[in-house]
mmCIF file of C-alpha atoms and ligand atoms in Angstrom:
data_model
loop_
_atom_site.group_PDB
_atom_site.id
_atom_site.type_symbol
_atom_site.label_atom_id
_atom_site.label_comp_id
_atom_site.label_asym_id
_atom_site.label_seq_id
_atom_site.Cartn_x
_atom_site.Cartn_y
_atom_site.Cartn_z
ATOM 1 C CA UNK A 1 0.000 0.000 0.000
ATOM 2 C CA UNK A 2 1.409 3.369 -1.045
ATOM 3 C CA UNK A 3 1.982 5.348 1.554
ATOM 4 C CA UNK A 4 2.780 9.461 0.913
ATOM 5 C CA UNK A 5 4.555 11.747 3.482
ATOM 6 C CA UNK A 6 5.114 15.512 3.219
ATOM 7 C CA UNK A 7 7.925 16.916 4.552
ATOM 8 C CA UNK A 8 8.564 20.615 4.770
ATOM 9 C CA UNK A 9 11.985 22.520 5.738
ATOM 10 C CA UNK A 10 13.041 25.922 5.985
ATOM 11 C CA UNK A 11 15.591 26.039 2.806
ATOM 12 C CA UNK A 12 17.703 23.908 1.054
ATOM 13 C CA UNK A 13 19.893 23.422 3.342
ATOM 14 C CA UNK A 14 17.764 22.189 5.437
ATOM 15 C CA UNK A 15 16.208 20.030 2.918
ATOM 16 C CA UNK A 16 19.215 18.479 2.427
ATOM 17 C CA UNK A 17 20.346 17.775 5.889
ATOM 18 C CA UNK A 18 16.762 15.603 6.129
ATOM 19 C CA UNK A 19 17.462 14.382 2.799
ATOM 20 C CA UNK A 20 21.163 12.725 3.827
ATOM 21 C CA UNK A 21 19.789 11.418 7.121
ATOM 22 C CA UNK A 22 16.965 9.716 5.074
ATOM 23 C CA UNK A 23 19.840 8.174 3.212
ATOM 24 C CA UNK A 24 21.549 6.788 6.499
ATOM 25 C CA UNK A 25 18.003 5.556 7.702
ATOM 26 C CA UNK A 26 17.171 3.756 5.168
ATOM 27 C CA UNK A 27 21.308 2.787 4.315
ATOM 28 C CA UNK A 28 21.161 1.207 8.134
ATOM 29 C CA UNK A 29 17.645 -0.566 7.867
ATOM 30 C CA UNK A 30 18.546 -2.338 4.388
ATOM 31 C CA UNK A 31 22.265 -3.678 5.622
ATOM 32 C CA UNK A 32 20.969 -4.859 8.692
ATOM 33 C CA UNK A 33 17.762 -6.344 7.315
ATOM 34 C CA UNK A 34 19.415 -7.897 4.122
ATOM 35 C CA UNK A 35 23.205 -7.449 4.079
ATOM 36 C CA UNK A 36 22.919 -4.730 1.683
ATOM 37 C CA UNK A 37 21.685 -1.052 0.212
ATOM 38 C CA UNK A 38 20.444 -0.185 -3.301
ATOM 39 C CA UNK A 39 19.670 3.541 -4.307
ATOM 40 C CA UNK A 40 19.336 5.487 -7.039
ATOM 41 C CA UNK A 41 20.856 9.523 -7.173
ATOM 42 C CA UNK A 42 18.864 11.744 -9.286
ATOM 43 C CA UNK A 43 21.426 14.062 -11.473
ATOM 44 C CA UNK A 44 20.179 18.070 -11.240
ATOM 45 C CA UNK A 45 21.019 21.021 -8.718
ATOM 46 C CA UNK A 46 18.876 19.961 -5.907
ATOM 47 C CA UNK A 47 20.600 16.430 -4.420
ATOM 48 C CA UNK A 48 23.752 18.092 -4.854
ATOM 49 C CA UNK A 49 24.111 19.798 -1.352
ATOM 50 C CA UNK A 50 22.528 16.343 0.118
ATOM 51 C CA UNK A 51 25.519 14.917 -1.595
ATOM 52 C CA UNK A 52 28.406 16.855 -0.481
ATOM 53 C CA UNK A 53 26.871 16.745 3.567
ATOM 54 C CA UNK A 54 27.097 12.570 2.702
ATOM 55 C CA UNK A 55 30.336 13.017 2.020
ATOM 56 C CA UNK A 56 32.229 14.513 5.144
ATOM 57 C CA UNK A 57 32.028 14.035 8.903
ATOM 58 C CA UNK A 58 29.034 12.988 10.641
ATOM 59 C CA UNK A 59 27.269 11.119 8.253
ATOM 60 C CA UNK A 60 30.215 9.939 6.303
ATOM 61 C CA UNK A 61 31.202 7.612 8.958
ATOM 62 C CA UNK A 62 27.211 7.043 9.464
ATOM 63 C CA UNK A 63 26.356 5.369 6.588
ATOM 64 C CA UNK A 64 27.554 1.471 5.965
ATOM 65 C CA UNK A 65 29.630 2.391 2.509
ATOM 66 C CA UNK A 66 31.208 -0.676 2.011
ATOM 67 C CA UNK A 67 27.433 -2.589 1.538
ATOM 68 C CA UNK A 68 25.620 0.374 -0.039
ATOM 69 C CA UNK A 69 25.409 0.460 -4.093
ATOM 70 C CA UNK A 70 25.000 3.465 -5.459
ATOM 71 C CA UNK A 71 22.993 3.808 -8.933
ATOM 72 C CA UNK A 72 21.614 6.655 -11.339
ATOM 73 C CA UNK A 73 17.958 7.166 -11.669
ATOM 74 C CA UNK A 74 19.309 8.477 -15.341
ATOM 75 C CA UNK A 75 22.173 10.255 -17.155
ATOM 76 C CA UNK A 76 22.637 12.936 -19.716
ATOM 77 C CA UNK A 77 25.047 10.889 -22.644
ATOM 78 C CA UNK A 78 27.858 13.343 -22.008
ATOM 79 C CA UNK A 79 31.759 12.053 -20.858
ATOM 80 C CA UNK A 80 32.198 12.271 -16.876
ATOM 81 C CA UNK A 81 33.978 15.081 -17.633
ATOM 82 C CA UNK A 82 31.465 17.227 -18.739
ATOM 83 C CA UNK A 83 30.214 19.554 -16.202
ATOM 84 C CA UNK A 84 26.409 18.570 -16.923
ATOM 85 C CA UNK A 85 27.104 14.898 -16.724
ATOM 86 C CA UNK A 86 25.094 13.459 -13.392
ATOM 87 C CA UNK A 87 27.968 10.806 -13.079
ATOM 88 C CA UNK A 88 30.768 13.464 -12.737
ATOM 89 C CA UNK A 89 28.483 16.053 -10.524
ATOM 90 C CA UNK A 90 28.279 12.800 -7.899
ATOM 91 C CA UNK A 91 31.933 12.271 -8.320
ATOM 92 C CA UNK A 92 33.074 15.853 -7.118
ATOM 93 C CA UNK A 93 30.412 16.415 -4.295
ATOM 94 C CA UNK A 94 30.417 12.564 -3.088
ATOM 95 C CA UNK A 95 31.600 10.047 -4.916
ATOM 96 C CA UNK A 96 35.597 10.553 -4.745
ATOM 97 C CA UNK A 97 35.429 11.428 -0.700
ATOM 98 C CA UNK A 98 33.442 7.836 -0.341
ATOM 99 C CA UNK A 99 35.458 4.572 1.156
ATOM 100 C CA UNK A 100 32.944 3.165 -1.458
ATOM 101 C CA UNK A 101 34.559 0.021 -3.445
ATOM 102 C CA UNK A 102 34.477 0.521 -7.208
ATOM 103 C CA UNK A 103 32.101 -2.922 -7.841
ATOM 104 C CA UNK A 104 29.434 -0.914 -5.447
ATOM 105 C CA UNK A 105 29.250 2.089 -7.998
ATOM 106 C CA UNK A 106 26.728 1.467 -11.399
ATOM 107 C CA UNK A 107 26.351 4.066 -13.395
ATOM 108 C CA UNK A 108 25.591 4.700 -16.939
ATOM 109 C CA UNK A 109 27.808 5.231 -19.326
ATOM 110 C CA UNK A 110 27.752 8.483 -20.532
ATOM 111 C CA UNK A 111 30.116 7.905 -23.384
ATOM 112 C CA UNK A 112 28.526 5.212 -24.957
ATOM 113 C CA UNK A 113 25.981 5.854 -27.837
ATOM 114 C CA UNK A 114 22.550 6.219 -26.126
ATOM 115 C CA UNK A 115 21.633 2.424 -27.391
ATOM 116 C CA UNK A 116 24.471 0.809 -25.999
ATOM 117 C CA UNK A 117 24.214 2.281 -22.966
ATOM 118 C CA UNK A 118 20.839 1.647 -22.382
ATOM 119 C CA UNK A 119 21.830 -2.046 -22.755
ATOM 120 C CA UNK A 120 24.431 -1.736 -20.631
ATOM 121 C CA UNK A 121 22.695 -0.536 -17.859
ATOM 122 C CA UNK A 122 19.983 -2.546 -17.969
ATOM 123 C CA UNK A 123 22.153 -5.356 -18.019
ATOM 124 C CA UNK A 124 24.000 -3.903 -14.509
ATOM 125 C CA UNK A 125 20.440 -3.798 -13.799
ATOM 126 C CA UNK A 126 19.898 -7.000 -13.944
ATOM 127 C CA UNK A 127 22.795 -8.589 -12.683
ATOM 128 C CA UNK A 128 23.031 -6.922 -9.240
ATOM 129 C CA UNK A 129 18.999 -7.335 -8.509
ATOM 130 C CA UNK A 130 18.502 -10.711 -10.553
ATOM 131 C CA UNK A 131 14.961 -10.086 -11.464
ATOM 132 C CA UNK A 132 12.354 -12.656 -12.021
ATOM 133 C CA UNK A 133 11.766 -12.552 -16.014
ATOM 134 C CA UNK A 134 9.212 -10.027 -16.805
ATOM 135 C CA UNK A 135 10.044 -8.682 -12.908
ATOM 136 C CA UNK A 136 11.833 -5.528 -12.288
ATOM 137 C CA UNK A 137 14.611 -4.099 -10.013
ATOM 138 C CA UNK A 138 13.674 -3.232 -6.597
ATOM 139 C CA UNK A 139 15.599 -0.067 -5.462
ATOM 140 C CA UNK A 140 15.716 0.133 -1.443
ATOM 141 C CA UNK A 141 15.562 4.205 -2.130
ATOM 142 C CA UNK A 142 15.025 6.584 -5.122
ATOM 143 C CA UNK A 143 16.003 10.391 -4.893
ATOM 144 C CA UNK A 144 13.983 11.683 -7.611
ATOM 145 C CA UNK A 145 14.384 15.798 -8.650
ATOM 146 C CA UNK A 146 11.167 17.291 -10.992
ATOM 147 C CA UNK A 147 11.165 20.352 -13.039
ATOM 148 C CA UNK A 148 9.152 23.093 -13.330
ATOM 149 C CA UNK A 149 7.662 21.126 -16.533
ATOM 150 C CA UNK A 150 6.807 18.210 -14.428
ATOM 151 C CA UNK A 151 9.164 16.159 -15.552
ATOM 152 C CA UNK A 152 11.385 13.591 -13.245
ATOM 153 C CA UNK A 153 13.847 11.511 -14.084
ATOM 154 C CA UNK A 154 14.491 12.227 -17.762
ATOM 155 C CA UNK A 155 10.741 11.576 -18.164
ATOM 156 C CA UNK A 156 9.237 14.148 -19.631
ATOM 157 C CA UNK A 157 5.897 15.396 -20.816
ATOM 158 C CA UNK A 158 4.406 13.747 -23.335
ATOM 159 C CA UNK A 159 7.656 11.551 -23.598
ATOM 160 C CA UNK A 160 7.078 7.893 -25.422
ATOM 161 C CA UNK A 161 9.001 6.224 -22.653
ATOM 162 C CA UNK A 162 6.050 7.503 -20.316
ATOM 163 C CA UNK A 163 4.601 4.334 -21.463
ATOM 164 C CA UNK A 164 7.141 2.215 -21.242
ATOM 165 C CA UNK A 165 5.845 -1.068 -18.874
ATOM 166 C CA UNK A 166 8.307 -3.659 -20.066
ATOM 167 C CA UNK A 167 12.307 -2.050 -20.349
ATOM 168 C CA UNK A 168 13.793 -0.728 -17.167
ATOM 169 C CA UNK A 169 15.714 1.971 -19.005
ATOM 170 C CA UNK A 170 14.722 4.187 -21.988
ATOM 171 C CA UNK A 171 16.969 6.552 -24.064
ATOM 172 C CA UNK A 172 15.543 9.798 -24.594
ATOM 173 C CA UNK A 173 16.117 13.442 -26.071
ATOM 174 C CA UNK A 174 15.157 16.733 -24.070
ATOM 175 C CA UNK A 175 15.405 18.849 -20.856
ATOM 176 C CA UNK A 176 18.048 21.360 -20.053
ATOM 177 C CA UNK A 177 20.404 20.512 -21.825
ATOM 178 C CA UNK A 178 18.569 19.208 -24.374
ATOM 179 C CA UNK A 179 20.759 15.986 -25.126
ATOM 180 C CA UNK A 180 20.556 12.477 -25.337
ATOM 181 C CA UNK A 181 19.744 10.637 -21.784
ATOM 182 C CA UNK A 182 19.203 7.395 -20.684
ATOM 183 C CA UNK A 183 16.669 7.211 -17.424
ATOM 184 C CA UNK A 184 15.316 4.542 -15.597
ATOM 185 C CA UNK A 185 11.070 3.614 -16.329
ATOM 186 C CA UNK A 186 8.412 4.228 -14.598
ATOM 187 C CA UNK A 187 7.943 -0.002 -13.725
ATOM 188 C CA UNK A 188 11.387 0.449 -11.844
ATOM 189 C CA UNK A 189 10.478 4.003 -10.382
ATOM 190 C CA UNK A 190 7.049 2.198 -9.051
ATOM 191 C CA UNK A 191 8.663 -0.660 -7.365
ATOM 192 C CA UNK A 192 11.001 1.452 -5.445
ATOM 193 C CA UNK A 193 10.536 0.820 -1.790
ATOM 194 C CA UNK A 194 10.749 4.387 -0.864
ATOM 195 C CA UNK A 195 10.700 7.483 -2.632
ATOM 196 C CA UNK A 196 12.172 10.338 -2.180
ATOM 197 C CA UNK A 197 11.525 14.160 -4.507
ATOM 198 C CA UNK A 198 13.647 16.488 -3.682
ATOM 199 C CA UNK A 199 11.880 19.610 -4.741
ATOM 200 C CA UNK A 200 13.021 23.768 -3.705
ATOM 201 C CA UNK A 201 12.674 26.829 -5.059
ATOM 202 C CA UNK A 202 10.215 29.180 -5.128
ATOM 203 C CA UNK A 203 10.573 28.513 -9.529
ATOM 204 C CA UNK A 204 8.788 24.947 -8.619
ATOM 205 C CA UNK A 205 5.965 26.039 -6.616
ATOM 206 C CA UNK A 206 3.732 26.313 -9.627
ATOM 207 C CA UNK A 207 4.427 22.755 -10.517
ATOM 208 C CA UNK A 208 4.224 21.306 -6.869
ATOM 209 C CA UNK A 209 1.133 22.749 -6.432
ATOM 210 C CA UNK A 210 0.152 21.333 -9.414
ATOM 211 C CA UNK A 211 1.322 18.094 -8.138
ATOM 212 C CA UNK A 212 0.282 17.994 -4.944
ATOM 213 C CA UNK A 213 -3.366 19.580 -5.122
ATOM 214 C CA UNK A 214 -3.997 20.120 -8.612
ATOM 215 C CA UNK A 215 -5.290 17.466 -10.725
ATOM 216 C CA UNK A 216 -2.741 16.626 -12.881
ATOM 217 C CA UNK A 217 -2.210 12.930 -13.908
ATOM 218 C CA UNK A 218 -0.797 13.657 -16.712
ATOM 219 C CA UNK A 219 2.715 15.265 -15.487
ATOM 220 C CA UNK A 220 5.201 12.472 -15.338
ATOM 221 C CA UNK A 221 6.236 13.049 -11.938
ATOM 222 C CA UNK A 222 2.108 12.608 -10.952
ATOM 223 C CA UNK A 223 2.779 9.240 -12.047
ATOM 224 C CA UNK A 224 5.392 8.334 -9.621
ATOM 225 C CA UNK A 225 3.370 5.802 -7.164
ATOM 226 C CA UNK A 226 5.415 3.077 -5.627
ATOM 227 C CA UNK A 227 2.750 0.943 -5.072
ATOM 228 C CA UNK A 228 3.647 -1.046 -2.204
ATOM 229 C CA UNK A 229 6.421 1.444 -0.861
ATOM 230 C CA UNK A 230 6.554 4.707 1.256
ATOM 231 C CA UNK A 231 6.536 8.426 -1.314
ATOM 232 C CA UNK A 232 7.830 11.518 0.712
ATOM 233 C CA UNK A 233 7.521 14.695 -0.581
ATOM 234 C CA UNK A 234 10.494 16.764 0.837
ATOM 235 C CA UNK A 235 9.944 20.862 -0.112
ATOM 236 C CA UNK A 236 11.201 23.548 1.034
ATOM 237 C CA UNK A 237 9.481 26.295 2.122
ATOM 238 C CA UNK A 238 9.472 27.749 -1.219
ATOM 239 C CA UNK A 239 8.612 25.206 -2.988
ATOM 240 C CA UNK A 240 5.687 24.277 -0.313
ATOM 241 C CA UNK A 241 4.753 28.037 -0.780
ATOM 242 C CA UNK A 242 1.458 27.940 -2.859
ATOM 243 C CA UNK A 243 0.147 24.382 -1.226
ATOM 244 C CA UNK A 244 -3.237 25.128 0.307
ATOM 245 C CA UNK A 245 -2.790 22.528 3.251
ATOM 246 C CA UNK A 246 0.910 23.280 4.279
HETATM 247 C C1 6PG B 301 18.470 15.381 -14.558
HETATM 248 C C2 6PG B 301 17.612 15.082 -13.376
HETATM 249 C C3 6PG B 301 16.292 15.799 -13.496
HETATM 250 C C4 6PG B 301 16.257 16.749 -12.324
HETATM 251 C C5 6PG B 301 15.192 17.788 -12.479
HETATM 252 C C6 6PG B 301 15.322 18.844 -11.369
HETATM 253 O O1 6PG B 301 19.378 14.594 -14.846
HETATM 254 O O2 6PG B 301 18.288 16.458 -15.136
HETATM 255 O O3 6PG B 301 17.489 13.802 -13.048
HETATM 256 O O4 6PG B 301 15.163 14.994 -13.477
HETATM 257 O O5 6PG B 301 16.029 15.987 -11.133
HETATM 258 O O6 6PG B 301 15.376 18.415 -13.743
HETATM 259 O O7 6PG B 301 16.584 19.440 -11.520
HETATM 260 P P1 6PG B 301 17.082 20.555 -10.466
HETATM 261 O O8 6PG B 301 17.303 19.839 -9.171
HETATM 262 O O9 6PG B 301 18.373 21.090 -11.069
HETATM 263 O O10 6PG B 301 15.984 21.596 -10.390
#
């Protein structure tokens, strides 16, 4: 049963101190329940501060690296070193601080064309969760970002892999920039056992409010529903700023 939580902080900062301790919650439950972690990082402006308080003192020593895996809910195809490349974003504000072994990271690769990566990753994909055939991944935790469009992941309006219910990952053109991505389905977003949009900015409030109280089934991150997991909506205040019930 889905279960959907709003959250509320002051500003980003704040959002992304609740954001990283959700990430050691949910790191802590996972290794101790089942030996290991599985989440997806969303690429974007928002996770980024969550990502750099991850990676230094407290929570650095906090979280259970060494059994935590560390995925990308999608990718622009652009080389690491390309400053709009999730993949080398993670790397700067988290990834190269981490005592995080190499075989724990899977990422897409950027540099591949957008076909063979998408059949690379869904191959990683399937080797670390080892999904029943026609079954999908089960992330422990998705960090998801939406723009003011609606869009999440690199789903976007209207987008053709909107209605994509049988591949885990879809290559796609759009957003900002407007390039080639690859970006995990909405039958791997929906299995997730928790949820997580990161959402601030007083530029979003529109579209939360659209979201949240509007009805609006039609923007793709409406149709984010992890069916038998937990959805929390973490705003800040700016964001949260036109929602009736806040
Ligand atoms: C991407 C992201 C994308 C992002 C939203 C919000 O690779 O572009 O995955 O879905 O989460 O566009 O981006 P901001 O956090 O920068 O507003």
């Amino acid at each position: 049963m889905l279960t959907t939580q709003l959250i509320i902080t002051t500003d980003l900062d704040a959002l992304a101190l609740k954001a990283a301790e959700l990430f050691k919650t949910a790191a802590r439950t996972h290794v101790d329940g089942r030996g290991r972690f599985a989440a997806a990082l969303s690429g974007g402006s928002t996770p980024r501060a969550m990502h750099r308080l991850l990676a230094r003192p407290p929570l650095l020593a906090e979280v259970p690296w060494e059994q935590t895996h560390l995925f990308w809910v999608d990718e622009r195809c652009l080389p690491a070193s390309d400053p709009e490349s999730n993949l080398g974003s993670a790397w700067r504000d988290l990834l190269q601080h981490l005592p995080l072994p190499r075989e724990n990271l899977h990422y897409v690769r950027g540099d591949f064309p957008p076909e063979e990566a998408i059949e690379e990753y869904q191959l990683e994909l399937i080797s670390f969760f080892q999904p029943a055939p026609g079954e999908f991944p089960v992330f422990d935790l998705i960090f998801l970002g939406v723009g003011r469009d609606g869009h999440t992941a690199s789903l976007f309006p209207d987008s053709f892999a909107l209605r994509e219910e049988h591949r885990m990952v879809a290559a796609v053109k759009g957003g900002t920039p407007n390039v080639h991505r690859v970006t995990l389905t909405l039958p791997v977003l929906n299995r997730a056992r928790q949820i997580v949009f990161l959402v601030a900015g007083r530029e979003k409030a529109e579209t939360v409010k659209a979201l949240l109280e509007g009805d609006r089934p039609d923007l793709p991150a409406a149709q984010v529903k992890p069916a038998g997991g937990e959805l929390i909506w973490l705003l800040d205040q700016e964001a949260a700023a036109l929602l009736e019930k806040a």
